[in-house]
Amino acid sequence: MFILLFLILGGAGLLLYGIDIMKDSLEWISQGRGQRLLEVSGKNRFMSIMSGIVVTAVNQKSSATTIMVVGLVNTGMISLVQATGVIMGANIGTTITAQLLAFRLEYLAPCIVGISVVFWKCAKSKRDESLAEIFIGFGIMFIGMIFMEMGMGPLTRLVEIRDFLYSYSQPDNIQYLILILVGFLITALVHSSSMLTGVMIAMSAQGMLPLKMAVPLIMGINVGKCLTALWASRDASRTARRAAIIHLLFNLTGTIVVVLFFQNIMVNLLLLSSDNLPRQIANAHTLFN
């Protein structure tokens, strides 16, 4: 049992490390262009949303983009309306990592890392090194998925695990709210919605996470990730705090709307989107946002 736990924890650590390597390399290559893009994106709301998607695709964290937005609002460089559009885009951009992980490239990952390391060692410039590091981080993410799945696979044979999964596979209203709360609390502790979504995709690949159980967890994760920006805005101006609160209200309102009106519709749309459960979970993350 301890070996399985170490495999899961080690895999989750590699997944988070791979995401961070990609983020740092993408940010170095962009060299501050993300902040400049946010600053000039106020021409219309569509541009604000698109800039939020692009910047979050680079830094891999919507909370990081929201913190950046809070800082820009605090200094008066962008308006609250413009910030709202960026926050909407950031929520969409953060789902790109889950879509990548759903491609199931685990067994190509060692090859990706090996070839990328060769290019990294032969790089003649810092830019070439950073480009290679993007693919190194990409491969390490999938290696982390391999270890997590190796640890989770034997757990599905435990009677206690099977009974628990069966009891939540068709959650009633109370269980649905419990799952949202669990997603919220775990994200508040871990501060990485991308990593948690990756863990969910690995669990689903091993039959440990039914779709109807995953959807409320994803909603809780999306609400929980707002706490980082709220904490960062505590000493900022009143308008900047409003930007952070808008991030929370956006995801919280979306959760309430889905819970009250669209639970079954959302599941049906996800079932139509793909017959592959890991992809359905990635699509759930995107569709909700």
PDB file of C-alpha atoms in Angstrom:
ATOM      1  CA  MET A   1       0.000   0.000   0.000  1.00  0.00           C
ATOM      2  CA  PHE A   2       2.856   2.403   0.838  1.00  0.00           C
ATOM      3  CA  ILE A   3       4.463   1.690  -2.545  1.00  0.00           C
ATOM      4  CA  LEU A   4       1.206   2.602  -4.283  1.00  0.00           C
ATOM      5  CA  LEU A   5       0.975   5.802  -2.234  1.00  0.00           C
ATOM      6  CA  PHE A   6       4.560   6.736  -3.133  1.00  0.00           C
ATOM      7  CA  LEU A   7       3.823   6.125  -6.821  1.00  0.00           C
ATOM      8  CA  ILE A   8       0.759   8.378  -6.690  1.00  0.00           C
ATOM      9  CA  LEU A   9       2.516  11.153  -4.742  1.00  0.00           C
ATOM     10  CA  GLY A  10       5.622  10.914  -6.909  1.00  0.00           C
ATOM     11  CA  GLY A  11       3.539  11.012 -10.063  1.00  0.00           C
ATOM     12  CA  ALA A  12       1.599  14.043  -8.832  1.00  0.00           C
ATOM     13  CA  GLY A  13       4.903  15.746  -7.980  1.00  0.00           C
ATOM     14  CA  LEU A  14       6.302  15.047 -11.455  1.00  0.00           C
ATOM     15  CA  LEU A  15       3.094  16.338 -13.023  1.00  0.00           C
ATOM     16  CA  LEU A  16       3.319  19.592 -11.055  1.00  0.00           C
ATOM     17  CA  TYR A  17       7.069  19.880 -11.784  1.00  0.00           C
ATOM     18  CA  GLY A  18       6.477  19.370 -15.503  1.00  0.00           C
ATOM     19  CA  ILE A  19       3.795  22.068 -15.502  1.00  0.00           C
ATOM     20  CA  ASP A  20       6.179  24.460 -13.712  1.00  0.00           C
ATOM     21  CA  ILE A  21       9.025  23.757 -16.171  1.00  0.00           C
ATOM     22  CA  MET A  22       6.704  24.483 -19.090  1.00  0.00           C
ATOM     23  CA  LYS A  23       5.401  27.623 -17.381  1.00  0.00           C
ATOM     24  CA  ASP A  24       8.865  29.021 -16.584  1.00  0.00           C
ATOM     25  CA  SER A  25      10.173  28.318 -20.093  1.00  0.00           C
ATOM     26  CA  LEU A  26       7.121  29.796 -21.819  1.00  0.00           C
ATOM     27  CA  GLU A  27       7.305  32.879 -19.593  1.00  0.00           C
ATOM     28  CA  TRP A  28      11.026  33.355 -20.378  1.00  0.00           C
ATOM     29  CA  ILE A  29      10.366  33.119 -24.123  1.00  0.00           C
ATOM     30  CA  SER A  30       7.441  35.543 -23.878  1.00  0.00           C
ATOM     31  CA  GLN A  31       9.670  37.946 -21.826  1.00  0.00           C
ATOM     32  CA  GLY A  32       6.937  40.082 -20.318  1.00  0.00           C
ATOM     33  CA  ARG A  33       4.780  40.151 -23.445  1.00  0.00           C
ATOM     34  CA  GLY A  34       1.900  38.717 -21.412  1.00  0.00           C
ATOM     35  CA  GLN A  35       1.605  41.779 -19.196  1.00  0.00           C
ATOM     36  CA  ARG A  36       1.933  44.089 -22.203  1.00  0.00           C
ATOM     37  CA  LEU A  37      -0.807  42.120 -23.962  1.00  0.00           C
ATOM     38  CA  LEU A  38      -3.098  42.612 -20.972  1.00  0.00           C
ATOM     39  CA  GLU A  39      -2.297  46.320 -20.881  1.00  0.00           C
ATOM     40  CA  VAL A  40      -3.293  46.909 -24.516  1.00  0.00           C
ATOM     41  CA  SER A  41      -6.266  44.532 -24.613  1.00  0.00           C
ATOM     42  CA  GLY A  42      -8.864  47.087 -23.598  1.00  0.00           C
ATOM     43  CA  LYS A  43     -10.054  47.986 -27.094  1.00  0.00           C
ATOM     44  CA  ASN A  44     -12.997  45.614 -26.787  1.00  0.00           C
ATOM     45  CA  ARG A  45     -14.212  42.814 -24.558  1.00  0.00           C
ATOM     46  CA  PHE A  46     -13.411  40.121 -27.100  1.00  0.00           C
ATOM     47  CA  MET A  47      -9.748  41.201 -27.093  1.00  0.00           C
ATOM     48  CA  SER A  48      -9.750  41.148 -23.285  1.00  0.00           C
ATOM     49  CA  ILE A  49     -11.056  37.570 -23.262  1.00  0.00           C
ATOM     50  CA  MET A  50      -8.556  36.448 -25.922  1.00  0.00           C
ATOM     51  CA  SER A  51      -5.652  38.036 -24.040  1.00  0.00           C
ATOM     52  CA  GLY A  52      -6.733  36.193 -20.878  1.00  0.00           C
ATOM     53  CA  ILE A  53      -6.756  32.884 -22.795  1.00  0.00           C
ATOM     54  CA  VAL A  54      -3.311  33.491 -24.333  1.00  0.00           C
ATOM     55  CA  VAL A  55      -1.604  34.671 -21.149  1.00  0.00           C
ATOM     56  CA  THR A  56      -3.029  31.797 -19.098  1.00  0.00           C
ATOM     57  CA  ALA A  57      -2.004  29.296 -21.779  1.00  0.00           C
ATOM     58  CA  VAL A  58       1.549  30.578 -21.235  1.00  0.00           C
ATOM     59  CA  ASN A  59       1.666  30.723 -17.432  1.00  0.00           C
ATOM     60  CA  GLN A  60      -0.534  27.601 -16.980  1.00  0.00           C
ATOM     61  CA  LYS A  61      -2.411  29.138 -14.034  1.00  0.00           C
ATOM     62  CA  SER A  62      -5.538  31.271 -14.147  1.00  0.00           C
ATOM     63  CA  SER A  63      -4.823  32.429 -10.586  1.00  0.00           C
ATOM     64  CA  ALA A  64      -1.463  33.823 -11.752  1.00  0.00           C
ATOM     65  CA  THR A  65      -3.198  35.742 -14.548  1.00  0.00           C
ATOM     66  CA  THR A  66      -5.820  37.040 -12.114  1.00  0.00           C
ATOM     67  CA  ILE A  67      -3.110  38.201  -9.699  1.00  0.00           C
ATOM     68  CA  MET A  68      -1.455  40.015 -12.620  1.00  0.00           C
ATOM     69  CA  VAL A  69      -4.821  41.595 -13.475  1.00  0.00           C
ATOM     70  CA  VAL A  70      -5.341  42.663  -9.858  1.00  0.00           C
ATOM     71  CA  GLY A  71      -1.948  44.386  -9.954  1.00  0.00           C
ATOM     72  CA  LEU A  72      -2.758  46.183 -13.210  1.00  0.00           C
ATOM     73  CA  VAL A  73      -6.155  47.320 -11.896  1.00  0.00           C
ATOM     74  CA  ASN A  74      -4.482  48.450  -8.674  1.00  0.00           C
ATOM     75  CA  THR A  75      -2.118  50.719 -10.645  1.00  0.00           C
ATOM     76  CA  GLY A  76      -4.921  51.994 -12.892  1.00  0.00           C
ATOM     77  CA  MET A  77      -3.406  50.495 -16.073  1.00  0.00           C
ATOM     78  CA  ILE A  78      -6.593  48.595 -16.976  1.00  0.00           C
ATOM     79  CA  SER A  79     -10.234  49.150 -16.030  1.00  0.00           C
ATOM     80  CA  LEU A  80     -12.449  46.825 -14.004  1.00  0.00           C
ATOM     81  CA  VAL A  81     -14.553  46.047 -17.109  1.00  0.00           C
ATOM     82  CA  GLN A  82     -11.412  45.147 -19.052  1.00  0.00           C
ATOM     83  CA  ALA A  83     -10.231  43.016 -16.118  1.00  0.00           C
ATOM     84  CA  THR A  84     -13.528  41.103 -16.150  1.00  0.00           C
ATOM     85  CA  GLY A  85     -12.965  40.050 -19.764  1.00  0.00           C
ATOM     86  CA  VAL A  86      -9.413  38.937 -19.005  1.00  0.00           C
ATOM     87  CA  ILE A  87     -10.633  36.868 -16.039  1.00  0.00           C
ATOM     88  CA  MET A  88     -13.217  35.145 -18.263  1.00  0.00           C
ATOM     89  CA  GLY A  89     -10.444  34.326 -20.747  1.00  0.00           C
ATOM     90  CA  ALA A  90      -8.151  33.108 -17.968  1.00  0.00           C
ATOM     91  CA  ASN A  91     -10.775  30.577 -16.903  1.00  0.00           C
ATOM     92  CA  ILE A  92     -10.810  29.165 -20.434  1.00  0.00           C
ATOM     93  CA  GLY A  93      -7.034  29.272 -20.881  1.00  0.00           C
ATOM     94  CA  THR A  94      -6.387  27.230 -17.748  1.00  0.00           C
ATOM     95  CA  THR A  95      -8.218  24.253 -19.306  1.00  0.00           C
ATOM     96  CA  ILE A  96      -5.568  23.801 -22.021  1.00  0.00           C
ATOM     97  CA  THR A  97      -3.353  21.701 -19.724  1.00  0.00           C
ATOM     98  CA  ALA A  98      -6.167  19.215 -19.120  1.00  0.00           C
ATOM     99  CA  GLN A  99      -6.835  18.975 -22.858  1.00  0.00           C
ATOM    100  CA  LEU A 100      -3.143  18.176 -23.460  1.00  0.00           C
ATOM    101  CA  LEU A 101      -3.093  15.514 -20.729  1.00  0.00           C
ATOM    102  CA  ALA A 102      -6.185  13.844 -22.206  1.00  0.00           C
ATOM    103  CA  PHE A 103      -4.236  12.979 -25.364  1.00  0.00           C
ATOM    104  CA  ARG A 104      -2.810   9.976 -23.467  1.00  0.00           C
ATOM    105  CA  LEU A 105       0.802  10.320 -24.670  1.00  0.00           C
ATOM    106  CA  GLU A 106       2.273   8.588 -21.594  1.00  0.00           C
ATOM    107  CA  TYR A 107       4.222   5.960 -23.499  1.00  0.00           C
ATOM    108  CA  LEU A 108       5.755   8.531 -25.840  1.00  0.00           C
ATOM    109  CA  ALA A 109       6.785  10.700 -22.870  1.00  0.00           C
ATOM    110  CA  PRO A 110      10.250   9.130 -22.219  1.00  0.00           C
ATOM    111  CA  CYS A 111      11.081   9.545 -25.916  1.00  0.00           C
ATOM    112  CA  ILE A 112       9.910  13.192 -25.844  1.00  0.00           C
ATOM    113  CA  VAL A 113      12.060  13.908 -22.786  1.00  0.00           C
ATOM    114  CA  GLY A 114      15.084  12.052 -24.219  1.00  0.00           C
ATOM    115  CA  ILE A 115      15.066  13.873 -27.555  1.00  0.00           C
ATOM    116  CA  SER A 116      14.366  17.234 -25.883  1.00  0.00           C
ATOM    117  CA  VAL A 117      17.294  16.771 -23.467  1.00  0.00           C
ATOM    118  CA  VAL A 118      19.625  16.167 -26.445  1.00  0.00           C
ATOM    119  CA  PHE A 119      18.467  19.437 -28.021  1.00  0.00           C
ATOM    120  CA  TRP A 120      18.772  21.144 -24.603  1.00  0.00           C
ATOM    121  CA  LYS A 121      22.401  19.995 -24.212  1.00  0.00           C
ATOM    122  CA  CYS A 122      23.246  21.112 -27.764  1.00  0.00           C
ATOM    123  CA  ALA A 123      21.460  24.473 -27.496  1.00  0.00           C
ATOM    124  CA  LYS A 124      23.548  27.479 -28.485  1.00  0.00           C
ATOM    125  CA  SER A 125      21.350  30.123 -26.877  1.00  0.00           C
ATOM    126  CA  LYS A 126      19.092  30.614 -23.882  1.00  0.00           C
ATOM    127  CA  ARG A 127      16.082  30.788 -26.217  1.00  0.00           C
ATOM    128  CA  ASP A 128      16.899  27.373 -27.691  1.00  0.00           C
ATOM    129  CA  GLU A 129      17.329  25.976 -24.155  1.00  0.00           C
ATOM    130  CA  SER A 130      13.923  27.324 -23.145  1.00  0.00           C
ATOM    131  CA  LEU A 131      12.273  25.844 -26.233  1.00  0.00           C
ATOM    132  CA  ALA A 132      13.750  22.437 -25.372  1.00  0.00           C
ATOM    133  CA  GLU A 133      12.672  22.835 -21.735  1.00  0.00           C
ATOM    134  CA  ILE A 134       9.053  23.336 -22.849  1.00  0.00           C
ATOM    135  CA  PHE A 135       9.084  19.841 -24.357  1.00  0.00           C
ATOM    136  CA  ILE A 136      11.021  18.428 -21.389  1.00  0.00           C
ATOM    137  CA  GLY A 137       8.305  19.735 -19.064  1.00  0.00           C
ATOM    138  CA  PHE A 138       5.636  18.400 -21.441  1.00  0.00           C
ATOM    139  CA  GLY A 139       7.186  14.912 -21.305  1.00  0.00           C
ATOM    140  CA  ILE A 140       7.657  14.991 -17.530  1.00  0.00           C
ATOM    141  CA  MET A 141       3.943  15.761 -17.119  1.00  0.00           C
ATOM    142  CA  PHE A 142       3.064  12.518 -18.895  1.00  0.00           C
ATOM    143  CA  ILE A 143       5.700  10.526 -16.992  1.00  0.00           C
ATOM    144  CA  GLY A 144       3.973  11.748 -13.838  1.00  0.00           C
ATOM    145  CA  MET A 145       0.699  10.448 -15.277  1.00  0.00           C
ATOM    146  CA  ILE A 146       2.314   7.023 -15.806  1.00  0.00           C
ATOM    147  CA  PHE A 147       3.363   6.770 -12.153  1.00  0.00           C
ATOM    148  CA  MET A 148      -0.024   7.942 -10.889  1.00  0.00           C
ATOM    149  CA  GLU A 149      -1.845   5.386 -13.017  1.00  0.00           C
ATOM    150  CA  MET A 150       0.555   2.640 -11.855  1.00  0.00           C
ATOM    151  CA  GLY A 151      -0.318   3.506  -8.257  1.00  0.00           C
ATOM    152  CA  MET A 152      -4.057   3.876  -8.825  1.00  0.00           C
ATOM    153  CA  GLY A 153      -4.591   0.719 -10.881  1.00  0.00           C
ATOM    154  CA  PRO A 154      -4.296  -1.820  -8.013  1.00  0.00           C
ATOM    155  CA  LEU A 155      -6.501   0.349  -5.776  1.00  0.00           C
ATOM    156  CA  THR A 156      -9.500  -0.311  -8.026  1.00  0.00           C
ATOM    157  CA  ARG A 157      -9.390  -3.956  -6.935  1.00  0.00           C
ATOM    158  CA  LEU A 158      -9.992  -3.066  -3.278  1.00  0.00           C
ATOM    159  CA  VAL A 159     -13.556  -3.754  -2.163  1.00  0.00           C
ATOM    160  CA  GLU A 160     -13.701  -0.558  -0.053  1.00  0.00           C
ATOM    161  CA  ILE A 161     -12.657   1.590  -3.024  1.00  0.00           C
ATOM    162  CA  ARG A 162     -15.159  -0.080  -5.350  1.00  0.00           C
ATOM    163  CA  ASP A 163     -17.977   0.372  -2.822  1.00  0.00           C
ATOM    164  CA  PHE A 164     -17.130   4.057  -2.331  1.00  0.00           C
ATOM    165  CA  LEU A 165     -16.984   4.701  -6.088  1.00  0.00           C
ATOM    166  CA  TYR A 166     -20.276   2.893  -6.602  1.00  0.00           C
ATOM    167  CA  SER A 167     -21.987   4.956  -3.885  1.00  0.00           C
ATOM    168  CA  TYR A 168     -20.891   8.230  -5.564  1.00  0.00           C
ATOM    169  CA  SER A 169     -21.149   7.148  -9.214  1.00  0.00           C
ATOM    170  CA  GLN A 170     -24.710   8.542  -9.346  1.00  0.00           C
ATOM    171  CA  PRO A 171     -24.549  11.289  -6.682  1.00  0.00           C
ATOM    172  CA  ASP A 172     -27.744  12.627  -5.164  1.00  0.00           C
ATOM    173  CA  ASN A 173     -28.101  16.326  -4.344  1.00  0.00           C
ATOM    174  CA  ILE A 174     -26.288  16.070  -0.987  1.00  0.00           C
ATOM    175  CA  GLN A 175     -23.445  13.989  -2.438  1.00  0.00           C
ATOM    176  CA  TYR A 176     -23.168  16.435  -5.356  1.00  0.00           C
ATOM    177  CA  LEU A 177     -22.644  19.330  -2.935  1.00  0.00           C
ATOM    178  CA  ILE A 178     -20.167  17.256  -0.897  1.00  0.00           C
ATOM    179  CA  LEU A 179     -18.090  16.596  -4.027  1.00  0.00           C
ATOM    180  CA  ILE A 180     -18.090  20.323  -4.886  1.00  0.00           C
ATOM    181  CA  LEU A 181     -16.890  21.085  -1.355  1.00  0.00           C
ATOM    182  CA  VAL A 182     -14.157  18.411  -1.589  1.00  0.00           C
ATOM    183  CA  GLY A 183     -12.888  19.926  -4.872  1.00  0.00           C
ATOM    184  CA  PHE A 184     -12.946  23.392  -3.299  1.00  0.00           C
ATOM    185  CA  LEU A 185     -11.011  22.358  -0.178  1.00  0.00           C
ATOM    186  CA  ILE A 186      -8.349  20.355  -2.013  1.00  0.00           C
ATOM    187  CA  THR A 187      -7.703  23.232  -4.436  1.00  0.00           C
ATOM    188  CA  ALA A 188      -7.497  25.683  -1.537  1.00  0.00           C
ATOM    189  CA  LEU A 189      -4.709  23.494  -0.094  1.00  0.00           C
ATOM    190  CA  VAL A 190      -2.831  22.566  -3.288  1.00  0.00           C
ATOM    191  CA  HIS A 191      -3.170  25.855  -5.253  1.00  0.00           C
ATOM    192  CA  SER A 192      -3.004  24.094  -8.641  1.00  0.00           C
ATOM    193  CA  SER A 193      -6.190  23.346 -10.533  1.00  0.00           C
ATOM    194  CA  SER A 194      -4.135  22.056 -13.503  1.00  0.00           C
ATOM    195  CA  MET A 195      -2.421  19.420 -11.362  1.00  0.00           C
ATOM    196  CA  LEU A 196      -5.694  18.315  -9.769  1.00  0.00           C
ATOM    197  CA  THR A 197      -7.362  17.994 -13.161  1.00  0.00           C
ATOM    198  CA  GLY A 198      -4.411  15.872 -14.283  1.00  0.00           C
ATOM    199  CA  VAL A 199      -4.884  13.630 -11.235  1.00  0.00           C
ATOM    200  CA  MET A 200      -8.574  13.281 -12.130  1.00  0.00           C
ATOM    201  CA  ILE A 201      -7.706  12.294 -15.704  1.00  0.00           C
ATOM    202  CA  ALA A 202      -5.292   9.644 -14.372  1.00  0.00           C
ATOM    203  CA  MET A 203      -7.982   8.348 -11.991  1.00  0.00           C
ATOM    204  CA  SER A 204     -10.546   8.161 -14.781  1.00  0.00           C
ATOM    205  CA  ALA A 205      -8.112   6.193 -16.965  1.00  0.00           C
ATOM    206  CA  GLN A 206      -7.985   3.549 -14.216  1.00  0.00           C
ATOM    207  CA  GLY A 207     -11.750   3.474 -13.731  1.00  0.00           C
ATOM    208  CA  MET A 208     -11.601   5.262 -10.368  1.00  0.00           C
ATOM    209  CA  LEU A 209     -13.584   8.379 -11.299  1.00  0.00           C
ATOM    210  CA  PRO A 210     -16.990   8.186 -13.026  1.00  0.00           C
ATOM    211  CA  LEU A 211     -18.027  11.202 -15.094  1.00  0.00           C
ATOM    212  CA  LYS A 212     -20.964  12.157 -12.843  1.00  0.00           C
ATOM    213  CA  MET A 213     -18.563  12.201  -9.896  1.00  0.00           C
ATOM    214  CA  ALA A 214     -15.954  14.241 -11.794  1.00  0.00           C
ATOM    215  CA  VAL A 215     -18.228  17.116 -12.854  1.00  0.00           C
ATOM    216  CA  PRO A 216     -18.986  18.455  -9.327  1.00  0.00           C
ATOM    217  CA  LEU A 217     -15.315  18.003  -8.354  1.00  0.00           C
ATOM    218  CA  ILE A 218     -14.303  20.164 -11.318  1.00  0.00           C
ATOM    219  CA  MET A 219     -16.756  22.874 -10.277  1.00  0.00           C
ATOM    220  CA  GLY A 220     -15.347  22.845  -6.739  1.00  0.00           C
ATOM    221  CA  ILE A 221     -11.813  23.069  -8.142  1.00  0.00           C
ATOM    222  CA  ASN A 222     -12.768  26.101 -10.245  1.00  0.00           C
ATOM    223  CA  VAL A 223     -14.207  27.899  -7.215  1.00  0.00           C
ATOM    224  CA  GLY A 224     -11.260  26.950  -4.990  1.00  0.00           C
ATOM    225  CA  LYS A 225      -8.640  28.356  -7.361  1.00  0.00           C
ATOM    226  CA  CYS A 226     -10.127  31.858  -6.857  1.00  0.00           C
ATOM    227  CA  LEU A 227      -8.804  32.022  -3.280  1.00  0.00           C
ATOM    228  CA  THR A 228      -5.222  32.697  -4.426  1.00  0.00           C
ATOM    229  CA  ALA A 229      -6.202  35.936  -6.153  1.00  0.00           C
ATOM    230  CA  LEU A 230      -8.460  36.950  -3.260  1.00  0.00           C
ATOM    231  CA  TRP A 231      -5.565  36.543  -0.826  1.00  0.00           C
ATOM    232  CA  ALA A 232      -3.206  38.465  -3.116  1.00  0.00           C
ATOM    233  CA  SER A 233      -5.655  41.394  -3.331  1.00  0.00           C
ATOM    234  CA  ARG A 234      -6.129  41.838   0.427  1.00  0.00           C
ATOM    235  CA  ASP A 235      -3.843  44.911   0.581  1.00  0.00           C
ATOM    236  CA  ALA A 236      -4.740  46.288  -2.853  1.00  0.00           C
ATOM    237  CA  SER A 237      -7.113  49.105  -3.752  1.00  0.00           C
ATOM    238  CA  ARG A 238     -10.867  48.723  -3.557  1.00  0.00           C
ATOM    239  CA  THR A 239     -11.153  48.378  -7.357  1.00  0.00           C
ATOM    240  CA  ALA A 240      -8.430  45.702  -7.429  1.00  0.00           C
ATOM    241  CA  ARG A 241     -10.221  43.740  -4.710  1.00  0.00           C
ATOM    242  CA  ARG A 242     -13.356  43.937  -6.834  1.00  0.00           C
ATOM    243  CA  ALA A 243     -11.445  42.292  -9.727  1.00  0.00           C
ATOM    244  CA  ALA A 244     -10.521  39.365  -7.469  1.00  0.00           C
ATOM    245  CA  ILE A 245     -14.109  39.118  -6.197  1.00  0.00           C
ATOM    246  CA  ILE A 246     -15.383  39.074  -9.808  1.00  0.00           C
ATOM    247  CA  HIS A 247     -13.199  35.997 -10.399  1.00  0.00           C
ATOM    248  CA  LEU A 248     -14.854  34.258  -7.447  1.00  0.00           C
ATOM    249  CA  LEU A 249     -18.388  35.381  -8.391  1.00  0.00           C
ATOM    250  CA  PHE A 250     -17.896  34.263 -12.002  1.00  0.00           C
ATOM    251  CA  ASN A 251     -17.040  30.682 -11.014  1.00  0.00           C
ATOM    252  CA  LEU A 252     -19.414  30.531  -8.046  1.00  0.00           C
ATOM    253  CA  THR A 253     -22.355  31.749 -10.139  1.00  0.00           C
ATOM    254  CA  GLY A 254     -21.488  29.238 -12.858  1.00  0.00           C
ATOM    255  CA  THR A 255     -21.482  26.454 -10.274  1.00  0.00           C
ATOM    256  CA  ILE A 256     -24.865  27.483  -8.864  1.00  0.00           C
ATOM    257  CA  VAL A 257     -26.388  27.683 -12.361  1.00  0.00           C
ATOM    258  CA  VAL A 258     -25.122  24.204 -13.296  1.00  0.00           C
ATOM    259  CA  VAL A 259     -26.280  22.694  -9.985  1.00  0.00           C
ATOM    260  CA  LEU A 260     -29.768  24.156 -10.294  1.00  0.00           C
ATOM    261  CA  PHE A 261     -30.458  23.820 -14.017  1.00  0.00           C
ATOM    262  CA  PHE A 262     -27.839  22.030 -16.103  1.00  0.00           C
ATOM    263  CA  GLN A 263     -26.515  18.937 -14.279  1.00  0.00           C
ATOM    264  CA  ASN A 264     -27.989  16.401 -16.692  1.00  0.00           C
ATOM    265  CA  ILE A 265     -27.611  18.607 -19.775  1.00  0.00           C
ATOM    266  CA  MET A 266     -23.890  19.060 -19.076  1.00  0.00           C
ATOM    267  CA  VAL A 267     -23.332  15.310 -18.627  1.00  0.00           C
ATOM    268  CA  ASN A 268     -25.226  14.552 -21.853  1.00  0.00           C
ATOM    269  CA  LEU A 269     -23.140  17.087 -23.786  1.00  0.00           C
ATOM    270  CA  LEU A 270     -19.946  15.547 -22.410  1.00  0.00           C
ATOM    271  CA  LEU A 271     -21.081  12.050 -23.398  1.00  0.00           C
ATOM    272  CA  LEU A 272     -21.707  13.335 -26.929  1.00  0.00           C
ATOM    273  CA  SER A 273     -18.314  15.092 -27.073  1.00  0.00           C
ATOM    274  CA  SER A 274     -16.278  11.877 -26.797  1.00  0.00           C
ATOM    275  CA  ASP A 275     -16.510   8.199 -25.888  1.00  0.00           C
ATOM    276  CA  ASN A 276     -13.202   8.449 -23.995  1.00  0.00           C
ATOM    277  CA  LEU A 277     -13.604   9.166 -20.252  1.00  0.00           C
ATOM    278  CA  PRO A 278     -10.316  11.107 -19.744  1.00  0.00           C
ATOM    279  CA  ARG A 279     -11.253  13.323 -22.700  1.00  0.00           C
ATOM    280  CA  GLN A 280     -14.768  13.782 -21.303  1.00  0.00           C
ATOM    281  CA  ILE A 281     -13.271  15.044 -18.028  1.00  0.00           C
ATOM    282  CA  ALA A 282     -10.977  17.465 -19.869  1.00  0.00           C
ATOM    283  CA  ASN A 283     -14.000  18.625 -21.878  1.00  0.00           C
ATOM    284  CA  ALA A 284     -15.976  19.071 -18.644  1.00  0.00           C
ATOM    285  CA  HIS A 285     -13.290  21.464 -17.401  1.00  0.00           C
ATOM    286  CA  THR A 286     -13.436  23.433 -20.675  1.00  0.00           C
ATOM    287  CA  LEU A 287     -17.234  23.367 -21.037  1.00  0.00           C
ATOM    288  CA  PHE A 288     -17.835  24.617 -17.500  1.00  0.00           C
ATOM    289  CA  ASN A 289     -15.478  27.557 -17.935  1.00  0.00           C
TER     290      ASN A 289
END
